[in-house]
XYZ file of C-alpha atoms in Angstrom:
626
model
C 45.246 15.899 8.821
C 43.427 18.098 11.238
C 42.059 16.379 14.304
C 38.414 16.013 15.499
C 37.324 18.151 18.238
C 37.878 16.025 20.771
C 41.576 15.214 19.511
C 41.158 11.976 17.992
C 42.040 11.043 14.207
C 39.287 10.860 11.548
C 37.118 7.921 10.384
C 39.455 5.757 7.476
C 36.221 7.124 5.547
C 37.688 10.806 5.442
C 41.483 9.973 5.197
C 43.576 11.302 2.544
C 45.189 8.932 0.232
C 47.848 11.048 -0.454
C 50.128 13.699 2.030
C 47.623 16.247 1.585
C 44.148 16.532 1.586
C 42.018 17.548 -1.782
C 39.859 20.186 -1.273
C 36.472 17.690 -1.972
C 38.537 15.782 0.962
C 39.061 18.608 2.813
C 35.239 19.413 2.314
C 34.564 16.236 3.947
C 36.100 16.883 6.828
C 35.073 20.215 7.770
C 31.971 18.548 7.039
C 32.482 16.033 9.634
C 33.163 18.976 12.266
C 29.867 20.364 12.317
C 26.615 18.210 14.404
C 23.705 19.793 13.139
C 21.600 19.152 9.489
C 23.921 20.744 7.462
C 27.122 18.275 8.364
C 24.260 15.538 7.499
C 23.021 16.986 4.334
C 26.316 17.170 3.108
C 27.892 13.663 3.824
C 24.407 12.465 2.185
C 25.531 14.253 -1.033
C 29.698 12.925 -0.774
C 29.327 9.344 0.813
C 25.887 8.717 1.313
C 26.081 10.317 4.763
C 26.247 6.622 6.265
C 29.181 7.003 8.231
C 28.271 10.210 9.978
C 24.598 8.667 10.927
C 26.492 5.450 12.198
C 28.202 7.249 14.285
C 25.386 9.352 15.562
C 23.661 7.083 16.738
C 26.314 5.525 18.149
C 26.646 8.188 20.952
C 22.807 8.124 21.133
C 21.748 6.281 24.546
C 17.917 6.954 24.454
C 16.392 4.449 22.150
C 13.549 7.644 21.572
C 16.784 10.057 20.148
C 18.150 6.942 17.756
C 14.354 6.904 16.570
C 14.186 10.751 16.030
C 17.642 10.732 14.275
C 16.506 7.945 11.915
C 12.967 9.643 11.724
C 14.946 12.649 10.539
C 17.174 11.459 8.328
C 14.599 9.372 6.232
C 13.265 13.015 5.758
C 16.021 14.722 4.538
C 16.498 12.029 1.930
C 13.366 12.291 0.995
C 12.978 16.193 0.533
C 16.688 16.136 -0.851
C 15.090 13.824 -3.941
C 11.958 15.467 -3.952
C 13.764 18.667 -5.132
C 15.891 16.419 -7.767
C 14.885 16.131 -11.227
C 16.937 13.786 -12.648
C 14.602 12.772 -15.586
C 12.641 16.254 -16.715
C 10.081 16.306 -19.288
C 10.204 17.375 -22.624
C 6.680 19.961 -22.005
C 6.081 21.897 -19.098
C 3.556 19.736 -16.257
C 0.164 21.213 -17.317
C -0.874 23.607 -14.132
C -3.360 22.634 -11.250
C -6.767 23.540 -10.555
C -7.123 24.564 -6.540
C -10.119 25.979 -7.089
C -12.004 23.763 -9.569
C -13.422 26.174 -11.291
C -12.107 24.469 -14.382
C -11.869 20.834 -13.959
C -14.947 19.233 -15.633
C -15.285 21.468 -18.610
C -16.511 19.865 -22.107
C -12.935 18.212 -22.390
C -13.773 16.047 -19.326
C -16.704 14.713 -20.351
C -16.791 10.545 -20.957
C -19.381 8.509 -22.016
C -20.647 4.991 -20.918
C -18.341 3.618 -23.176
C -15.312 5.695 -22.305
C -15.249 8.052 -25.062
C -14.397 11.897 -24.600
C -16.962 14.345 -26.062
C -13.926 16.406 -26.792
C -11.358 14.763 -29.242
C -8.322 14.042 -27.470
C -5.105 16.155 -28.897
C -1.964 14.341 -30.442
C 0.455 14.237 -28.645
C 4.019 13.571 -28.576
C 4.442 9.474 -28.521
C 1.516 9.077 -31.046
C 2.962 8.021 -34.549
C 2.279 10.613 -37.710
C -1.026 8.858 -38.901
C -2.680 8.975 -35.066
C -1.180 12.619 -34.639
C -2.962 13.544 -37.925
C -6.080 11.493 -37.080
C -6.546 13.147 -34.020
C -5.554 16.174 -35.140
C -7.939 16.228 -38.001
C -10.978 14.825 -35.529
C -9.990 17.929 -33.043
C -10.056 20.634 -36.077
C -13.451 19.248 -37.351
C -14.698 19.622 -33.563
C -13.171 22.985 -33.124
C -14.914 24.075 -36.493
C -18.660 22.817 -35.355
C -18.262 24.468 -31.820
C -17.855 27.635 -33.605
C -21.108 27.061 -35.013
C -22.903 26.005 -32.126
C -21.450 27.747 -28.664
C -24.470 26.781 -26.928
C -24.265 23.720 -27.151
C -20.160 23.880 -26.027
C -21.729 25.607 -23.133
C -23.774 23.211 -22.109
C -21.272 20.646 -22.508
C -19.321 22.231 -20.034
C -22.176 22.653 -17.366
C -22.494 18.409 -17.912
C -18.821 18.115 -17.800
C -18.515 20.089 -14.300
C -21.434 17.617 -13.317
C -20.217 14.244 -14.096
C -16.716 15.276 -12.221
C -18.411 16.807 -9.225
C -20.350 13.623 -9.011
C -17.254 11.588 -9.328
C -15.245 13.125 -7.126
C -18.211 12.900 -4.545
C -18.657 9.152 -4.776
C -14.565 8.553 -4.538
C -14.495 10.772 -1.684
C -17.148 9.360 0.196
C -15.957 5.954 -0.832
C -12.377 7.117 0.536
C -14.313 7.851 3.693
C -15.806 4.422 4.303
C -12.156 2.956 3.797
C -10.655 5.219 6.527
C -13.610 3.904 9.137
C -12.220 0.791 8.478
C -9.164 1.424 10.563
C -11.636 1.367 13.666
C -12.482 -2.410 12.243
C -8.747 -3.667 12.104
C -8.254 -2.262 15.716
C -11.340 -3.972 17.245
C -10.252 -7.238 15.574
C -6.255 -7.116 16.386
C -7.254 -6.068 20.315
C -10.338 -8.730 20.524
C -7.559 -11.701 19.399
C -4.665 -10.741 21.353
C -4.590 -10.494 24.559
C -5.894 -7.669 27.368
C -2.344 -7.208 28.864
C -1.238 -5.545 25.399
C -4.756 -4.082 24.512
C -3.589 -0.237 24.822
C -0.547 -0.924 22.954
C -2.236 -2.317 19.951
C -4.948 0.604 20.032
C -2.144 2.651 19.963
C -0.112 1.208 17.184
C -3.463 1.588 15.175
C -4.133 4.923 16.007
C -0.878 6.111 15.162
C -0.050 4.296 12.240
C -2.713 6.696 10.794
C -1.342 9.701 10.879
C 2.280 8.537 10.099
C 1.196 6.951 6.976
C -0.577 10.026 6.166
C 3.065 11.895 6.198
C 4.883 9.748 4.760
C 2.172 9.412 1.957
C 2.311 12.854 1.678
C 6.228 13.232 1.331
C 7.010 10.568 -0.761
C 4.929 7.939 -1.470
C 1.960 9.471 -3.957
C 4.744 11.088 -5.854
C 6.473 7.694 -5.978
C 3.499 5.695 -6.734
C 1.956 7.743 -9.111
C 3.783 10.576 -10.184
C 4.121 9.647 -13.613
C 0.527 7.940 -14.239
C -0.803 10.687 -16.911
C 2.154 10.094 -18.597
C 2.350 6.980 -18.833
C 1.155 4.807 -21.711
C -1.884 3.640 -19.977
C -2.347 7.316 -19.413
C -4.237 8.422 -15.931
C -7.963 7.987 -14.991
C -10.292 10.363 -16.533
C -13.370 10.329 -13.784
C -11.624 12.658 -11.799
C -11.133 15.540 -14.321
C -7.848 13.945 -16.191
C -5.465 14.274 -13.321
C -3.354 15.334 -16.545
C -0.582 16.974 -13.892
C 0.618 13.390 -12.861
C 3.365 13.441 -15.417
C 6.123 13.169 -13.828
C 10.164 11.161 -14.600
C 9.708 7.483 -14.120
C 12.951 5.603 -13.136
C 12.793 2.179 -15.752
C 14.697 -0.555 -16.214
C 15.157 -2.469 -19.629
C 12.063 -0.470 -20.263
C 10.696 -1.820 -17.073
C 8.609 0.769 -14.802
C 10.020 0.755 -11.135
C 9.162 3.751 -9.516
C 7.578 7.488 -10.763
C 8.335 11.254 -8.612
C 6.229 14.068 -8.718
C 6.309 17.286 -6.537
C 6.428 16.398 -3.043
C 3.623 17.614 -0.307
C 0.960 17.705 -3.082
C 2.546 20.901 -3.933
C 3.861 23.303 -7.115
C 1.025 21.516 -10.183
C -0.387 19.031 -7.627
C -2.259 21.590 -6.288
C -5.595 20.421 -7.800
C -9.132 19.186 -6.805
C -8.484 16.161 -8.770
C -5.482 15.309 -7.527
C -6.572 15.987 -3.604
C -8.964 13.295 -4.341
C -7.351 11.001 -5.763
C -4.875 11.333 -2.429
C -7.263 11.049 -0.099
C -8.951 8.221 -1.616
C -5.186 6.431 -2.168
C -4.059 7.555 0.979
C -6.572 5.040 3.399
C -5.596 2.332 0.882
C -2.288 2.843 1.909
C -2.993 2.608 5.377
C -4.806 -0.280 5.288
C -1.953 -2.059 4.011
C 0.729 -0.049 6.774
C -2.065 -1.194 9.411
C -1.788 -4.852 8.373
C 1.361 -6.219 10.755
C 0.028 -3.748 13.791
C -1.784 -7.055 14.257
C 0.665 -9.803 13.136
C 3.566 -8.276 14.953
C 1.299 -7.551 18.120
C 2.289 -8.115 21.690
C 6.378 -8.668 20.991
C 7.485 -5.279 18.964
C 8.706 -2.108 20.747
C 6.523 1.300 20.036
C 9.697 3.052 18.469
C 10.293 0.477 16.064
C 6.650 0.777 15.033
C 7.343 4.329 14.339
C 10.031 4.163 11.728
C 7.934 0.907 10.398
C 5.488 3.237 10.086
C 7.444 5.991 7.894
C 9.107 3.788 5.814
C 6.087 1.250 4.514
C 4.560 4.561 3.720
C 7.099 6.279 1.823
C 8.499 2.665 0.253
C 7.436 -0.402 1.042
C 3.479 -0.023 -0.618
C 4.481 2.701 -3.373
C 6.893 0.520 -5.106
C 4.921 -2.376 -5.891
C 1.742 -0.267 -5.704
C 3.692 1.911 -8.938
C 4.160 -1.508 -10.543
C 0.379 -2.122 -11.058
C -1.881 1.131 -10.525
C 0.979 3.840 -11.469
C 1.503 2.816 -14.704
C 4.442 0.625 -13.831
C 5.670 -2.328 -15.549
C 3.525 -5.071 -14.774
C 0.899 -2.908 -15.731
C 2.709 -2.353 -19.432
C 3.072 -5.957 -19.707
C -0.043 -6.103 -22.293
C 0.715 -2.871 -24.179
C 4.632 -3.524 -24.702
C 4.350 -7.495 -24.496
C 1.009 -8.717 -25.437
C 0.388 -10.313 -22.463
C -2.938 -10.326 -21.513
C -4.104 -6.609 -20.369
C -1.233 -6.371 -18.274
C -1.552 -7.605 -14.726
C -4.429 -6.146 -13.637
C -5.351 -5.881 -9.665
C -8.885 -3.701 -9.508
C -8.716 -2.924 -5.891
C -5.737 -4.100 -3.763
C -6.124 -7.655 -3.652
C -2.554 -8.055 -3.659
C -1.266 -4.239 -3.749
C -2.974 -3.639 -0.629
C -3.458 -6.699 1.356
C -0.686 -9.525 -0.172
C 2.248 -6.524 0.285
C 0.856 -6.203 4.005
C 0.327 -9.441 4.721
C 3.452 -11.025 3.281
C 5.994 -7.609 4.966
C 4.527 -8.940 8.367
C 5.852 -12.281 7.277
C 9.052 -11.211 6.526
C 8.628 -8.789 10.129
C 8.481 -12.093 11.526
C 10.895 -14.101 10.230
C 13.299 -11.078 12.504
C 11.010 -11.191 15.448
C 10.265 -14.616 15.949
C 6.824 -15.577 17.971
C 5.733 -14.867 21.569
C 7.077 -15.803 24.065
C 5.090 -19.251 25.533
C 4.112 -20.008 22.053
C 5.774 -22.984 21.624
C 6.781 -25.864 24.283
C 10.228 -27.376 24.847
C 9.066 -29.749 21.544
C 8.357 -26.725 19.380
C 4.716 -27.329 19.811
C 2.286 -24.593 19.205
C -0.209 -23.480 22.501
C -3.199 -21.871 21.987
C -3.167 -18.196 23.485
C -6.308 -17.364 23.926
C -8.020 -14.113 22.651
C -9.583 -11.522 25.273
C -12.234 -10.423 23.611
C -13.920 -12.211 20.680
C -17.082 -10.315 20.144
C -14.997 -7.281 20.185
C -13.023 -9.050 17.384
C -16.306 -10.120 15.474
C -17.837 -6.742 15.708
C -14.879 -5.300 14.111
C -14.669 -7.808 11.043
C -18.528 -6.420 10.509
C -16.775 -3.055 10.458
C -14.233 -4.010 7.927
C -17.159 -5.835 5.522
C -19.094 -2.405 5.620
C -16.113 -0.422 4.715
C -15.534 -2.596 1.549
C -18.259 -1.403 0.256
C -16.299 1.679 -0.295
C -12.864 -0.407 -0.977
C -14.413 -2.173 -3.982
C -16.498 0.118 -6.167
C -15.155 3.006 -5.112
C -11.669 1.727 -7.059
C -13.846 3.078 -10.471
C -12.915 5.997 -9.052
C -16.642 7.371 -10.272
C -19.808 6.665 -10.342
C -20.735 8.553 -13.805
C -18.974 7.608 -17.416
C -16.739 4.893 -18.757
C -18.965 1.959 -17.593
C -18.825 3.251 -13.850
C -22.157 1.683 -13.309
C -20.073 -1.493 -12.806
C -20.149 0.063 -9.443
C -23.387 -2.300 -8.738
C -21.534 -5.550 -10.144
C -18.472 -5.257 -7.760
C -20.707 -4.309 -4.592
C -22.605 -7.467 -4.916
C -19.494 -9.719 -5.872
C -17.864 -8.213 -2.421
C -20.810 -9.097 -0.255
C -21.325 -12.464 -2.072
C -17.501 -13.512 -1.826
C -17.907 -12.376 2.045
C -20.716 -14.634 2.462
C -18.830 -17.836 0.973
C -15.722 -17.014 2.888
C -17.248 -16.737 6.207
C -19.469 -20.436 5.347
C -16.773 -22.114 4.086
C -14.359 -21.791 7.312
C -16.654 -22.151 9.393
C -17.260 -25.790 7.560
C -14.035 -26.630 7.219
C -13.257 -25.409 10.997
C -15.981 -27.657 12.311
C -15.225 -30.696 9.989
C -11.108 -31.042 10.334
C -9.575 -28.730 12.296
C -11.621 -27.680 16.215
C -14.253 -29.903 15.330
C -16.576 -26.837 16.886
C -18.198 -23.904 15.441
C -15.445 -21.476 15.510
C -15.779 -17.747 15.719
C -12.314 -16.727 15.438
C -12.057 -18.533 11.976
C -15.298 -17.629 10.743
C -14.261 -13.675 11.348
C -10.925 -14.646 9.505
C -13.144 -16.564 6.320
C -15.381 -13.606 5.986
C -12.305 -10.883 5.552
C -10.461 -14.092 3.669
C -13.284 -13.975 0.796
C -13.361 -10.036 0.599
C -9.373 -10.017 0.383
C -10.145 -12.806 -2.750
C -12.325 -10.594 -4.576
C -10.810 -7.343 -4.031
C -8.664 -8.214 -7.322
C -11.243 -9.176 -9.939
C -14.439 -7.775 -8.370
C -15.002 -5.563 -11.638
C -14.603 -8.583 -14.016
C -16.413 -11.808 -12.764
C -19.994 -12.620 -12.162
C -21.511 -13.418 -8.929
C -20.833 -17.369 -9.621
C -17.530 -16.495 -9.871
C -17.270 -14.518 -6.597
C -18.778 -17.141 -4.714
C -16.459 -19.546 -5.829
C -13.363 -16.778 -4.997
C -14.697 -16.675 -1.766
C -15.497 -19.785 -0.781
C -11.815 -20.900 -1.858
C -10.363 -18.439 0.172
C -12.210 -19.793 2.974
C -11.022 -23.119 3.028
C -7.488 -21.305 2.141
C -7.676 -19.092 5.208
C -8.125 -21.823 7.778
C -5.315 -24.348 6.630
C -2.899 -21.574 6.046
C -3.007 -20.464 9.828
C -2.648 -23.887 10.433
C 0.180 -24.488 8.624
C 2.073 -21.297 9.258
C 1.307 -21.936 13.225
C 2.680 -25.103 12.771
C 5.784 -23.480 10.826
C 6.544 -21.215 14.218
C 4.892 -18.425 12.169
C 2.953 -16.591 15.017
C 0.532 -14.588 13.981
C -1.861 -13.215 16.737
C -4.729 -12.719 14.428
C -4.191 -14.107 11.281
C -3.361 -11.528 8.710
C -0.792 -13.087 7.069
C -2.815 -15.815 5.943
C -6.230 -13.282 5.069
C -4.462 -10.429 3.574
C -1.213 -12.675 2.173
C -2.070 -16.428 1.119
C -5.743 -14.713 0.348
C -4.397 -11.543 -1.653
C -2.414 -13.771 -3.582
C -5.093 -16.059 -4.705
C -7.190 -12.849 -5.563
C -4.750 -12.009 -7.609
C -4.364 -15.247 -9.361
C -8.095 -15.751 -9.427
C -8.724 -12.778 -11.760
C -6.689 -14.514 -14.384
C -8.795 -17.984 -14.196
C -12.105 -16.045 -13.795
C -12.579 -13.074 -15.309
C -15.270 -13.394 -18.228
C -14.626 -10.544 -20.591
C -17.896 -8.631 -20.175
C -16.310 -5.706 -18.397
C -12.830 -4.008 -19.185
C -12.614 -3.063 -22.740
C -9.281 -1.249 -23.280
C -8.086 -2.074 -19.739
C -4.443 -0.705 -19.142
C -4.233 0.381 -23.103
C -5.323 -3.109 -24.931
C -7.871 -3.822 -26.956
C -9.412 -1.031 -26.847
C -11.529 -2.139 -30.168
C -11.344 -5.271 -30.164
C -9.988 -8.007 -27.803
C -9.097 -11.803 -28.629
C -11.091 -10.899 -32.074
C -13.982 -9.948 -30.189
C -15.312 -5.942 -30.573
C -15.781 -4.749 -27.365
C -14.316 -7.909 -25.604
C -12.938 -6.771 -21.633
C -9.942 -8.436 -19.724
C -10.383 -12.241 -19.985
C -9.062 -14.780 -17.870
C -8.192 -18.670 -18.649
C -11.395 -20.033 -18.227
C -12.481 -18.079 -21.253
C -10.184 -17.989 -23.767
C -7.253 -16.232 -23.043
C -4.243 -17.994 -21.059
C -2.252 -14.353 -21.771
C -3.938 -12.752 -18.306
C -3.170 -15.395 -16.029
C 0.240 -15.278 -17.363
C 0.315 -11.515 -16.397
C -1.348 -12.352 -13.190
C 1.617 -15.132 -11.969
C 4.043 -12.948 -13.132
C 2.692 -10.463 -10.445
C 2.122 -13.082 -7.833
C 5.940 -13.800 -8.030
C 6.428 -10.176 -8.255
C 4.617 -8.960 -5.099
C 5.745 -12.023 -2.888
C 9.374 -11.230 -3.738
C 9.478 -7.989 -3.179
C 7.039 -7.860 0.191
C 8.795 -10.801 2.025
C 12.002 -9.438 1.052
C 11.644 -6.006 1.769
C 9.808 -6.601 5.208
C 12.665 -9.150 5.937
C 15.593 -6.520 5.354
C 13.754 -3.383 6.768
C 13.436 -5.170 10.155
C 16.865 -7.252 9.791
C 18.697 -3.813 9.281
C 16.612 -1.836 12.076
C 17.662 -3.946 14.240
C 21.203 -3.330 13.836
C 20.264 0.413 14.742
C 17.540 0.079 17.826
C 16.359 -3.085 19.899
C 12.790 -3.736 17.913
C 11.968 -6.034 20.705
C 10.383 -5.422 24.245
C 12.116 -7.292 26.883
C 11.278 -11.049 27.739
C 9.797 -9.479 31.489
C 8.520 -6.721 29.661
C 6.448 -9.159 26.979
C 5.659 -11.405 30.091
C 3.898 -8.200 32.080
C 2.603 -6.926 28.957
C 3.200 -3.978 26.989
C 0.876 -1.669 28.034
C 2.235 -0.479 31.335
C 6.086 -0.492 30.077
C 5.659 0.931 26.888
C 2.239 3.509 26.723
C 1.990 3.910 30.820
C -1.438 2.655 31.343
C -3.657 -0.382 31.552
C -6.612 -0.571 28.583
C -8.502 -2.043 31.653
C -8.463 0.068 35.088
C -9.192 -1.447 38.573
C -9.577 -4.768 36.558
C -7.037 -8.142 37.077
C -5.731 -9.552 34.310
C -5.699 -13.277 34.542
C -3.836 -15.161 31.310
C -5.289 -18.473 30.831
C -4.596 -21.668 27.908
C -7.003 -23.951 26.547
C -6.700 -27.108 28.797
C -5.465 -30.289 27.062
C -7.999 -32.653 25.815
């Protein structure tokens, strides 16, 4: 066997079994020679390229290189699959539109009760009598537009209308969501405390743009590369989005996870598709910006940075696939009759529960503060710097859900998009309840005082609640949401304090405990007025009803909260344990922690070089014992 360069034998990995090498051994070796991308790239394609990064960053002494090499490597893997098509399509992926110059033609067109002006064409899974059906329906249309071009053309000009509308309200909509990133920064810095102030900011700022990458790379394709072909099919408001039909990986028939072309390229290249991006892109982030705040003041800024590449890329798409991409759970009413599928309008648990419950299983690695806890495990209050900086930025957060919650139509014109009135005024109710009930519940068992800190938390408790069934409850209903999530907010920080759970600002409990019961609560709620053909069911009629939406237990159908559980267990599952084994196995790479002097001084002069607060002493100080 040929030595290394340095003289020494090779790994047991790249041994021969025999006296001489084969040549795919041989390959592997000379592979091994080389330092660069290419020795990489091909021990990714022989072995999994596991043994060649181990050792890499082996001889890697600057925790900023082991960082870059991982960085680099989740890259290559990714643009290696992206160019993989190991399920391909029976058609050709209908082309983009860059331009728009022909999205929202006739075709597009949907009425208030969902119905295309153009009859839809047969396609390939339809059965003979629905290919003929449709088939005969488009013929007949096809016939009388021959007759009447006028009035084609004018069905075009309305077409190109309704979508420019639509994709104005989602992008503005989009735009509120990514304002609320200044929100989650004000409250994680106004809770914690001033020594770590710039490293938080910091954490926020950046976990913008990374997500945005890795978003881009990987995780749109993965979430929802295969939605228009899926049998829920895609949303029409935004001109079709017909080019999302990409391979699906399934098991047992099970959606797990979709590809598409990477870097919104090749027949992503469309207006529609752009939009839809942006708009899913800030969702994402609001989920990667979730445990900037419950792993604050104890996690090193280079183990942020691959955090922040891989929750974009696959720790939200996965689950996020499962619900809005056309996934399984969201299949669970068209191929198992229960319910409408699980159904999750705006994030309540795609968004918030998966951050919330990945910084629990972050935590479960990092462990709390340092000073948390006494010698008898009990907790100490820590007190926050800055609480009307913390206040002002949940007001943030409740403005930007205006744009969370209707804009998850996804339009403002067809298909019962006026809805858009219902959910803004179920989000602003539910925030209302959640803010009154912990501050009751606050005052009454737990600091017998008014508290601020857990009347913020109530307020973003009872918008996480309702994020799920905004669309399909009345304002009773959201009141109640909310108020439960309020009184669920405050006893869960409790309780996970209590637990050694340290959680600077409470987002595990708002955006975990309370995505959860959003989730849950749109199965017990939701009264069937809105939601007719939701995910492929019912579509004519519903629990023997005509026109009858999704419907939760409290009305008749036990079927949705099945669906909903099923996704509780689902999301908790997969979140906790995915957050758990991201951080457990980083940390067998890079030290995720700061040093105990370096958590003691704080993290802003060790780790970003400056103070938040010049020429200004920093005094820590605990609430004295009563």
């Amino acid at each position: 066997m040929a030595p290394s360069r340095k003289g020494a034998a090779q790994p047991n990995s790249f041994r021969a079994t025999g006296s001489e090498a084969s040549p795919y051994e041989q390959l592997k070796i000379f592979a091994f020679q080389r330092r660069h991308t290419r020795s990489f790239i091909l021990h990714l394609r022989l072995d999994g390229g596991g043994n060649y990064l181990l050792s890499l960053l082996s001889k890697c002494r600057s925790h900023v290189a082991r960082v870059a090499i991982l960085a680099s490597a989740f890259l290559v893997v990714f643009v290696m699959v992206a160019g993989t098509r190991a399920y391909g399509q029976s058609s050709p992926a209908p082309k983009g539109d860059p331009t728009g110059s022909v999205t929202g033609a006739a075709g597009d067109i949907i009425d208030a009760g969902g119905n295309h002006f153009v009859p839809q064409a047969p396609s390939d899974s339809d059965d003979a009598a629905t290919k003929k059906t449709k088939q005969d329906a488009l013929d007949a249309y096809n016939k009388q537009a021959k007759n009447e071009p006028l009035a084609v053309k004018l069905a075009d000009s309305v077409g190109q209308t309704q979508i420019a509308m639509n994709i104005l309200w989602t992008l503005i909509t989009g735009f509120l969501v990514m304002f609320m990133q200044a929100g989650f920064a004000m409250v994680e810095i106004g809770f914690c405390r001033a020594k770590n102030a710039a490293h938080i900011i910091m954490t926020n700022i950046m976990i913008y743009p990374l997500g945005a990458l890795g978003f881009w790379i990987a995780g749109f394709g993965i979430m929802f590369g295969s939605l228009a072909a899926s049998k829920i099919g895609g949303p029409p408001t935004l001109g079709g989005l017909a080019t999302l039909n990409g391979p699906e990986f399934k098991i047992g028939g099970f959606g797990i996870a979709s590809w598409n072309s990477p870097f919104l390229s090749n027949n992503l290249y469309d207006v529609g598709i752009y939009t839809m991006f942006l708009f899913q892109m800030v969702f994402m982030d609001t989920t990667a910006t979730i445990p900037t705040g419950a792993l604050a003041e104890r996690w090193r800024f280079s183990a942020f940075l691959v955090y922040g590449l891989f929750v974009s890329t696959i720790g939200y798409p996965i689950y996020g696939h499962l619900l809005w991409g056309g996934g399984g759970l969201a299949c669970l009413g068209i191929d198992h009759g229960i319910g409408h599928g699980a159904i999750d309008f705006a994030g309540s648990s795609v968004v918030h529960a998966v951050g919330g419950l990945v910084s629990l299983g972050g935590l479960f690695v990092l462990g709390p503060r340092l000073g948390k806890y006494d010698a008898n495990g009990k907790p100490k209050t820590m007190l926050a710097h800055d609480i009307p900086l913390a206040v002002l930025g949940t007001f943030i957060l409740a403005f930007g859900w205006f744009g969370f919650n209707p804009g998850s139509t996804l339009g403002a014109v067809g298909g019962g998009n006026l809805r858009i009135a219902v959910i803004a005024t179920n989000t602003l109710m539910a925030s209302a309840a959640g803010a009154t009930a912990a501050l009751i519940i606050a005052k009454l068992h737990i600091t017998k005082k008014y508290d601020a800190g857990f009347t913020a938390n109530g307020m973003l408790a009872g918008l996480v609640a309702i994020t799920a069934p905004c669309a399909f409850v009345d304002s009773i209903s959201a009141v109640i949401i909310g108020g439960i999530a309020g009184i669920f907010v405050v006893y869960s920080m409790v309780f996970l304090e209590r637990k050694r759970i340290d959680d600077p600002v409470g987002a595990i409990s708002v955006h975990g405990t309370c995505g959860i019961w959003g989730l849950l609560s749109l199965g017990i709620f939701a009264d069937g007025k809105f939601g007719a053909g939701y995910n492929g069911v019912g579509a004519d009629k519903y629990l023997g009803v005509a026109g009858q939406g999704v419907t939760g237990l409290l009305h008749g159908d036990f079927g949705q909260f099945e669906a909903q559980c099923i996704a509780a267990v689902i999301c908790i599952v997969w979140s906790v344990g995915i957050g758990y084994l991201f951080f457990k196995i980083l940390s067998k790479f890079m030290r995720i922690r700061v040093t105990p002097e370096q958590e003691l001084a704080g993290l802003d002069i060790s780790e970003i070089g400056t103070p938040a607060y010049g020429d200004f002493q920093i005094v820590e100080q605990e609430v004295p014992a009563e």
